[in-house]
Amino acid sequence: MSFPVALQLFSVRDSLEVDFEGTLKKVKELGFQGVEFAGLYGREPEAVKSLLEELGLEPVSAHISIDELLDDTEGVLEAYKKIGCKYVAIPYIVEDRRPGAERWEKTVEDIKKIAIVAKSKGIQLMYHNHDFEFVKINGKFALDELYDTISADLLETEIDTCWANVAGVDPAAYVRQYTGRATILHFKDFTGGKTENMYELIGIESDKPKYTKAFEFRPIGYGKQDIPTLLEAAEAAGTKWLVVEQDHPSMGKTSLECAQMSINYLKTLL
């Protein structure tokens, strides 16, 4: 079993803000073969492309907000195409766009519209889930309804294995469910379970009671996820890239130290 492994750069955003170029160099030194973007930190696409080529890092994909994509679909997609990204993902949707909310149906339409433009540019659109898409609409998960409504050639999955687990879904079984449509897979580990304000850890502010440590992101192999079983599911599903993501550092480690722990653990299995 062998997969190339990329790092979702949101994981080390604190380091990127201080030293973008140096952080990408460190990511390569840790052993990651690719990156998934979450913003360009003011850099021009051409400069980012040159840097990645110099370092030998693959520009696997990018997380881009649905609003940014809708505001300038052509321009935003062209920017990431210049870098060399063949995939882009919608990473998160706000509450009034979520399943059961007033703008959910419009959101599905918006995603399809973006996917069509992306396809015309040779870019594959993906949808990156959290736990809130695992509510049922018409007897099935809203996430499944999204993938049933928009064809696989227009929209692939980017299953976040942590959030699927948090929602009470077996992440390995869910990955297998989307065999042939799960090209890029988010590998994420955690401890605890669903709790109030857990989204504070991904930078979402709330007026709910303050977050407590009942839930915590962890480096791969240091939480409750069954990583060997997930790797078997990824292989069965035809996954081509694993993307490590840790939204917030833990265990007294820095974000880069957590990334190093994740890749070191995966190296023992791949």
mmCIF file of C-alpha atoms in Angstrom:
data_model
loop_
_atom_site.group_PDB
_atom_site.id
_atom_site.type_symbol
_atom_site.label_atom_id
_atom_site.label_comp_id
_atom_site.label_asym_id
_atom_site.label_seq_id
_atom_site.Cartn_x
_atom_site.Cartn_y
_atom_site.Cartn_z
ATOM 1 C CA MET A 1 0.000 0.000 0.000
ATOM 2 C CA SER A 2 1.416 3.365 -0.983
ATOM 3 C CA PHE A 3 -0.086 6.836 -1.173
ATOM 4 C CA PRO A 4 1.507 10.250 -1.688
ATOM 5 C CA VAL A 5 0.728 12.499 1.267
ATOM 6 C CA ALA A 6 -0.048 16.224 1.163
ATOM 7 C CA LEU A 7 -0.532 18.722 3.965
ATOM 8 C CA GLN A 8 -3.558 20.996 4.136
ATOM 9 C CA LEU A 9 -1.748 24.273 4.759
ATOM 10 C CA PHE A 10 -4.511 25.550 7.032
ATOM 11 C CA SER A 11 -2.844 23.257 9.565
ATOM 12 C CA VAL A 12 0.247 25.498 9.719
ATOM 13 C CA ARG A 13 -1.362 28.864 9.043
ATOM 14 C CA ASP A 14 0.343 30.436 12.063
ATOM 15 C CA SER A 15 3.738 29.619 10.572
ATOM 16 C CA LEU A 16 2.768 30.636 7.030
ATOM 17 C CA GLU A 17 1.709 34.075 8.245
ATOM 18 C CA VAL A 18 5.242 34.648 9.570
ATOM 19 C CA ASP A 19 7.301 32.941 6.858
ATOM 20 C CA PHE A 20 5.383 31.605 3.858
ATOM 21 C CA GLU A 21 8.380 30.461 1.834
ATOM 22 C CA GLY A 22 10.255 29.021 4.806
ATOM 23 C CA THR A 23 7.196 27.104 5.990
ATOM 24 C CA LEU A 24 6.685 25.451 2.609
ATOM 25 C CA LYS A 25 10.356 24.468 2.630
ATOM 26 C CA LYS A 26 9.886 22.923 6.063
ATOM 27 C CA VAL A 27 6.771 21.050 4.885
ATOM 28 C CA LYS A 28 8.873 19.454 2.147
ATOM 29 C CA GLU A 29 11.664 18.631 4.603
ATOM 30 C CA LEU A 30 9.184 16.859 6.873
ATOM 31 C CA GLY A 31 8.422 14.448 4.050
ATOM 32 C CA PHE A 32 5.168 15.703 2.557
ATOM 33 C CA GLN A 33 4.976 15.331 -1.209
ATOM 34 C CA GLY A 34 2.251 17.876 -1.853
ATOM 35 C CA VAL A 35 0.177 20.695 -0.401
ATOM 36 C CA GLU A 36 -3.431 21.769 -0.358
ATOM 37 C CA PHE A 37 -3.839 25.527 -0.173
ATOM 38 C CA ALA A 38 -6.066 27.570 2.094
ATOM 39 C CA GLY A 39 -5.184 31.014 0.746
ATOM 40 C CA LEU A 40 -2.057 32.422 -0.894
ATOM 41 C CA TYR A 41 -1.047 34.938 1.783
ATOM 42 C CA GLY A 42 -0.734 37.765 -0.717
ATOM 43 C CA ARG A 43 1.538 35.867 -3.095
ATOM 44 C CA GLU A 44 1.001 35.870 -6.836
ATOM 45 C CA PRO A 45 0.135 32.514 -8.433
ATOM 46 C CA GLU A 46 3.212 32.565 -10.670
ATOM 47 C CA ALA A 47 5.512 33.075 -7.678
ATOM 48 C CA VAL A 48 3.834 30.251 -5.771
ATOM 49 C CA LYS A 49 4.172 27.928 -8.771
ATOM 50 C CA SER A 50 7.889 28.701 -9.057
ATOM 51 C CA LEU A 51 8.434 28.123 -5.350
ATOM 52 C CA LEU A 52 6.688 24.748 -5.424
ATOM 53 C CA GLU A 53 8.711 23.678 -8.453
ATOM 54 C CA GLU A 54 11.905 24.708 -6.687
ATOM 55 C CA LEU A 55 10.963 22.755 -3.569
ATOM 56 C CA GLY A 56 9.550 19.721 -5.368
ATOM 57 C CA LEU A 57 6.071 20.007 -3.859
ATOM 58 C CA GLU A 58 2.941 19.071 -5.798
ATOM 59 C CA PRO A 59 0.096 21.646 -5.813
ATOM 60 C CA VAL A 60 -2.608 19.039 -5.218
ATOM 61 C CA SER A 61 -5.635 21.199 -4.519
ATOM 62 C CA ALA A 62 -6.996 24.303 -2.822
ATOM 63 C CA HIS A 63 -9.759 25.143 -0.392
ATOM 64 C CA ILE A 64 -11.687 28.186 -1.599
ATOM 65 C CA SER A 65 -14.801 29.587 0.023
ATOM 66 C CA ILE A 66 -18.018 29.336 -1.937
ATOM 67 C CA ASP A 67 -18.497 33.117 -1.738
ATOM 68 C CA GLU A 68 -15.024 33.788 -3.155
ATOM 69 C CA LEU A 69 -15.717 31.366 -5.968
ATOM 70 C CA LEU A 70 -19.095 32.925 -6.728
ATOM 71 C CA ASP A 71 -17.723 36.482 -6.645
ATOM 72 C CA ASP A 72 -15.170 35.773 -9.394
ATOM 73 C CA THR A 73 -15.494 32.186 -10.557
ATOM 74 C CA GLU A 74 -13.332 32.556 -13.659
ATOM 75 C CA GLY A 75 -10.611 34.646 -12.046
ATOM 76 C CA VAL A 76 -10.207 32.572 -8.896
ATOM 77 C CA LEU A 77 -10.086 29.284 -10.787
ATOM 78 C CA GLU A 78 -7.585 30.702 -13.269
ATOM 79 C CA ALA A 79 -5.301 31.748 -10.409
ATOM 80 C CA TYR A 80 -5.132 28.241 -8.984
ATOM 81 C CA LYS A 81 -4.836 26.747 -12.461
ATOM 82 C CA LYS A 82 -1.697 28.865 -12.942
ATOM 83 C CA ILE A 83 -0.252 27.316 -9.795
ATOM 84 C CA GLY A 84 -0.991 23.853 -11.168
ATOM 85 C CA CYS A 85 -3.915 22.765 -8.990
ATOM 86 C CA LYS A 86 -6.093 20.198 -10.737
ATOM 87 C CA TYR A 87 -8.593 20.141 -7.852
ATOM 88 C CA VAL A 88 -10.333 22.788 -5.773
ATOM 89 C CA ALA A 89 -12.699 22.183 -2.889
ATOM 90 C CA ILE A 90 -15.466 24.102 -1.197
ATOM 91 C CA PRO A 91 -14.282 23.744 2.394
ATOM 92 C CA TYR A 92 -17.123 25.016 4.596
ATOM 93 C CA ILE A 93 -20.554 26.601 4.409
ATOM 94 C CA VAL A 94 -22.097 29.040 6.874
ATOM 95 C CA GLU A 95 -25.226 28.199 8.862
ATOM 96 C CA ASP A 96 -27.854 29.648 6.527
ATOM 97 C CA ARG A 97 -26.413 27.608 3.633
ATOM 98 C CA ARG A 98 -26.433 24.299 5.506
ATOM 99 C CA PRO A 99 -28.844 21.384 5.062
ATOM 100 C CA GLY A 100 -32.257 22.287 6.436
ATOM 101 C CA ALA A 101 -31.563 26.028 6.277
ATOM 102 C CA GLU A 102 -33.219 28.440 3.857
ATOM 103 C CA ARG A 103 -30.316 28.646 1.405
ATOM 104 C CA TRP A 104 -29.417 24.952 1.184
ATOM 105 C CA GLU A 105 -31.133 24.347 -2.161
ATOM 106 C CA LYS A 106 -29.571 27.530 -3.543
ATOM 107 C CA THR A 107 -26.190 26.341 -2.250
ATOM 108 C CA VAL A 108 -26.518 23.085 -4.192
ATOM 109 C CA GLU A 109 -27.319 25.117 -7.312
ATOM 110 C CA ASP A 110 -24.335 27.392 -6.671
ATOM 111 C CA ILE A 111 -21.997 24.421 -6.258
ATOM 112 C CA LYS A 112 -23.162 22.955 -9.561
ATOM 113 C CA LYS A 113 -22.669 26.288 -11.313
ATOM 114 C CA ILE A 114 -19.094 26.534 -10.008
ATOM 115 C CA ALA A 115 -18.416 22.894 -10.907
ATOM 116 C CA ILE A 116 -19.416 23.460 -14.533
ATOM 117 C CA VAL A 117 -17.004 26.391 -14.904
ATOM 118 C CA ALA A 118 -14.245 24.454 -13.140
ATOM 119 C CA LYS A 119 -14.727 21.511 -15.481
ATOM 120 C CA SER A 120 -14.429 23.783 -18.507
ATOM 121 C CA LYS A 121 -11.005 24.820 -17.202
ATOM 122 C CA GLY A 122 -9.807 21.300 -16.563
ATOM 123 C CA ILE A 123 -10.276 21.593 -12.790
ATOM 124 C CA GLN A 124 -12.229 19.099 -10.705
ATOM 125 C CA LEU A 125 -14.445 20.563 -7.998
ATOM 126 C CA MET A 126 -14.771 18.732 -4.682
ATOM 127 C CA TYR A 127 -16.867 19.257 -1.585
ATOM 128 C CA HIS A 128 -15.218 19.000 1.829
ATOM 129 C CA ASN A 129 -17.652 18.003 4.550
ATOM 130 C CA HIS A 130 -17.978 18.703 8.243
ATOM 131 C CA ASP A 131 -20.417 16.942 10.562
ATOM 132 C CA PHE A 132 -23.476 19.084 9.800
ATOM 133 C CA GLU A 133 -24.010 17.549 6.341
ATOM 134 C CA PHE A 134 -24.865 14.248 8.028
ATOM 135 C CA VAL A 135 -28.412 15.285 8.820
ATOM 136 C CA LYS A 136 -31.129 13.454 6.942
ATOM 137 C CA ILE A 137 -33.231 14.991 4.191
ATOM 138 C CA ASN A 138 -35.860 12.820 2.537
ATOM 139 C CA GLY A 139 -34.521 9.840 4.454
ATOM 140 C CA LYS A 140 -30.870 10.141 3.484
ATOM 141 C CA PHE A 141 -27.870 12.181 4.508
ATOM 142 C CA ALA A 142 -27.806 15.661 3.004
ATOM 143 C CA LEU A 143 -24.247 14.978 1.880
ATOM 144 C CA ASP A 144 -25.448 11.970 -0.103
ATOM 145 C CA GLU A 145 -28.264 14.054 -1.559
ATOM 146 C CA LEU A 146 -25.693 16.620 -2.700
ATOM 147 C CA TYR A 147 -23.662 13.914 -4.438
ATOM 148 C CA ASP A 148 -26.801 12.364 -5.937
ATOM 149 C CA THR A 149 -27.969 15.736 -7.271
ATOM 150 C CA ILE A 150 -24.671 16.752 -8.859
ATOM 151 C CA SER A 151 -23.031 14.140 -11.080
ATOM 152 C CA ALA A 152 -19.686 12.573 -10.196
ATOM 153 C CA ASP A 153 -17.959 14.080 -13.244
ATOM 154 C CA LEU A 154 -18.775 17.560 -11.928
ATOM 155 C CA LEU A 155 -18.374 17.047 -8.183
ATOM 156 C CA GLU A 156 -16.090 14.635 -6.367
ATOM 157 C CA THR A 157 -15.977 13.986 -2.653
ATOM 158 C CA GLU A 158 -13.298 15.212 -0.306
ATOM 159 C CA ILE A 159 -14.384 13.163 2.666
ATOM 160 C CA ASP A 160 -13.112 14.504 5.967
ATOM 161 C CA THR A 161 -12.693 11.330 7.988
ATOM 162 C CA CYS A 162 -12.688 13.169 11.332
ATOM 163 C CA TRP A 163 -15.965 15.005 10.816
ATOM 164 C CA ALA A 164 -17.655 11.883 9.452
ATOM 165 C CA ASN A 165 -16.656 10.052 12.639
ATOM 166 C CA VAL A 166 -17.813 12.953 14.823
ATOM 167 C CA ALA A 167 -21.198 12.739 13.078
ATOM 168 C CA GLY A 168 -21.472 9.075 14.082
ATOM 169 C CA VAL A 169 -20.662 7.661 10.656
ATOM 170 C CA ASP A 170 -18.068 4.922 10.104
ATOM 171 C CA PRO A 171 -15.514 6.892 8.057
ATOM 172 C CA ALA A 172 -13.957 3.833 6.402
ATOM 173 C CA ALA A 173 -17.341 2.541 5.253
ATOM 174 C CA TYR A 174 -18.251 6.002 3.974
ATOM 175 C CA VAL A 175 -15.039 6.230 1.964
ATOM 176 C CA ARG A 176 -15.795 2.841 0.409
ATOM 177 C CA GLN A 177 -19.303 4.051 -0.429
ATOM 178 C CA TYR A 178 -17.742 6.609 -2.751
ATOM 179 C CA THR A 179 -15.314 4.302 -4.520
ATOM 180 C CA GLY A 180 -14.174 5.975 -7.718
ATOM 181 C CA ARG A 181 -15.260 9.386 -6.463
ATOM 182 C CA ALA A 182 -12.887 9.776 -3.492
ATOM 183 C CA THR A 183 -9.703 10.764 -5.324
ATOM 184 C CA ILE A 184 -8.525 13.030 -2.503
ATOM 185 C CA LEU A 185 -9.162 12.105 1.108
ATOM 186 C CA HIS A 186 -8.796 14.186 4.254
ATOM 187 C CA PHE A 187 -6.950 12.303 6.969
ATOM 188 C CA LYS A 188 -7.595 13.803 10.379
ATOM 189 C CA ASP A 189 -7.396 12.382 13.895
ATOM 190 C CA PHE A 190 -9.076 13.503 17.109
ATOM 191 C CA THR A 191 -10.060 12.613 20.643
ATOM 192 C CA GLY A 192 -13.367 13.139 22.412
ATOM 193 C CA GLY A 193 -16.660 13.741 20.679
ATOM 194 C CA LYS A 194 -19.066 16.410 19.524
ATOM 195 C CA THR A 195 -19.279 19.325 21.929
ATOM 196 C CA GLU A 196 -20.399 22.953 22.099
ATOM 197 C CA ASN A 197 -18.152 25.395 20.263
ATOM 198 C CA MET A 198 -15.819 22.765 18.844
ATOM 199 C CA TYR A 199 -15.732 24.930 15.696
ATOM 200 C CA GLU A 200 -13.763 27.553 17.607
ATOM 201 C CA LEU A 201 -10.809 25.304 16.818
ATOM 202 C CA ILE A 202 -11.222 26.079 13.104
ATOM 203 C CA GLY A 203 -11.592 29.801 13.724
ATOM 204 C CA ILE A 204 -15.391 30.076 13.815
ATOM 205 C CA GLU A 205 -16.523 32.443 16.555
ATOM 206 C CA SER A 206 -19.711 31.751 18.484
ATOM 207 C CA ASP A 207 -21.848 33.218 21.244
ATOM 208 C CA LYS A 208 -22.411 29.749 22.713
ATOM 209 C CA PRO A 209 -20.727 28.665 25.958
ATOM 210 C CA LYS A 210 -16.939 28.690 25.778
ATOM 211 C CA TYR A 211 -15.231 25.734 24.123
ATOM 212 C CA THR A 212 -13.955 23.009 26.432
ATOM 213 C CA LYS A 213 -11.375 20.322 25.713
ATOM 214 C CA ALA A 214 -13.916 17.512 25.434
ATOM 215 C CA PHE A 215 -12.962 17.489 21.740
ATOM 216 C CA GLU A 216 -9.427 17.887 20.447
ATOM 217 C CA PHE A 217 -7.711 17.492 17.079
ATOM 218 C CA ARG A 218 -4.667 15.228 17.184
ATOM 219 C CA PRO A 219 -1.746 14.271 14.934
ATOM 220 C CA ILE A 220 -2.486 11.204 12.800
ATOM 221 C CA GLY A 221 -2.082 8.074 14.911
ATOM 222 C CA TYR A 222 -2.466 9.860 18.236
ATOM 223 C CA GLY A 223 -6.255 9.931 18.429
ATOM 224 C CA LYS A 224 -9.196 7.563 18.149
ATOM 225 C CA GLN A 225 -9.273 7.023 14.386
ATOM 226 C CA ASP A 226 -8.555 3.509 13.079
ATOM 227 C CA ILE A 227 -5.901 4.610 10.609
ATOM 228 C CA PRO A 228 -4.951 1.177 9.176
ATOM 229 C CA THR A 229 -8.622 0.491 8.368
ATOM 230 C CA LEU A 230 -8.977 3.931 6.781
ATOM 231 C CA LEU A 231 -5.921 3.249 4.613
ATOM 232 C CA GLU A 232 -7.454 -0.037 3.450
ATOM 233 C CA ALA A 233 -10.670 1.791 2.584
ATOM 234 C CA ALA A 234 -8.741 4.478 0.695
ATOM 235 C CA GLU A 235 -6.955 1.836 -1.342
ATOM 236 C CA ALA A 236 -10.239 0.062 -2.124
ATOM 237 C CA ALA A 237 -11.889 3.364 -3.103
ATOM 238 C CA GLY A 238 -9.148 4.330 -5.552
ATOM 239 C CA THR A 239 -7.888 7.305 -3.545
ATOM 240 C CA LYS A 240 -4.836 8.962 -5.115
ATOM 241 C CA TRP A 241 -3.830 11.482 -2.441
ATOM 242 C CA LEU A 242 -4.068 11.564 1.341
ATOM 243 C CA VAL A 243 -4.276 15.071 2.750
ATOM 244 C CA VAL A 244 -3.295 15.468 6.388
ATOM 245 C CA GLU A 245 -5.167 18.190 8.226
ATOM 246 C CA GLN A 246 -5.016 19.242 11.854
ATOM 247 C CA ASP A 247 -7.078 22.370 12.324
ATOM 248 C CA HIS A 248 -5.516 23.223 15.672
ATOM 249 C CA PRO A 249 -2.303 21.983 17.328
ATOM 250 C CA SER A 250 -2.510 19.898 20.496
ATOM 251 C CA MET A 251 -0.498 17.804 22.954
ATOM 252 C CA GLY A 252 1.667 20.813 23.772
ATOM 253 C CA LYS A 253 3.175 20.783 20.267
ATOM 254 C CA THR A 254 3.425 23.486 17.623
ATOM 255 C CA SER A 255 1.506 23.135 14.377
ATOM 256 C CA LEU A 256 4.654 22.079 12.503
ATOM 257 C CA GLU A 257 5.558 19.579 15.213
ATOM 258 C CA CYS A 258 2.077 18.083 14.915
ATOM 259 C CA ALA A 259 2.497 17.842 11.137
ATOM 260 C CA GLN A 260 5.803 16.063 11.675
ATOM 261 C CA MET A 261 4.178 13.579 14.081
ATOM 262 C CA SER A 262 1.466 12.864 11.508
ATOM 263 C CA ILE A 263 3.798 12.215 8.578
ATOM 264 C CA ASN A 264 6.196 10.181 10.718
ATOM 265 C CA TYR A 265 3.336 7.907 11.810
ATOM 266 C CA LEU A 266 2.032 7.493 8.268
ATOM 267 C CA LYS A 267 5.519 6.567 7.058
ATOM 268 C CA THR A 268 5.379 3.513 9.326
ATOM 269 C CA LEU A 269 2.265 2.289 7.461
ATOM 270 C CA LEU A 270 2.873 3.330 3.857
#
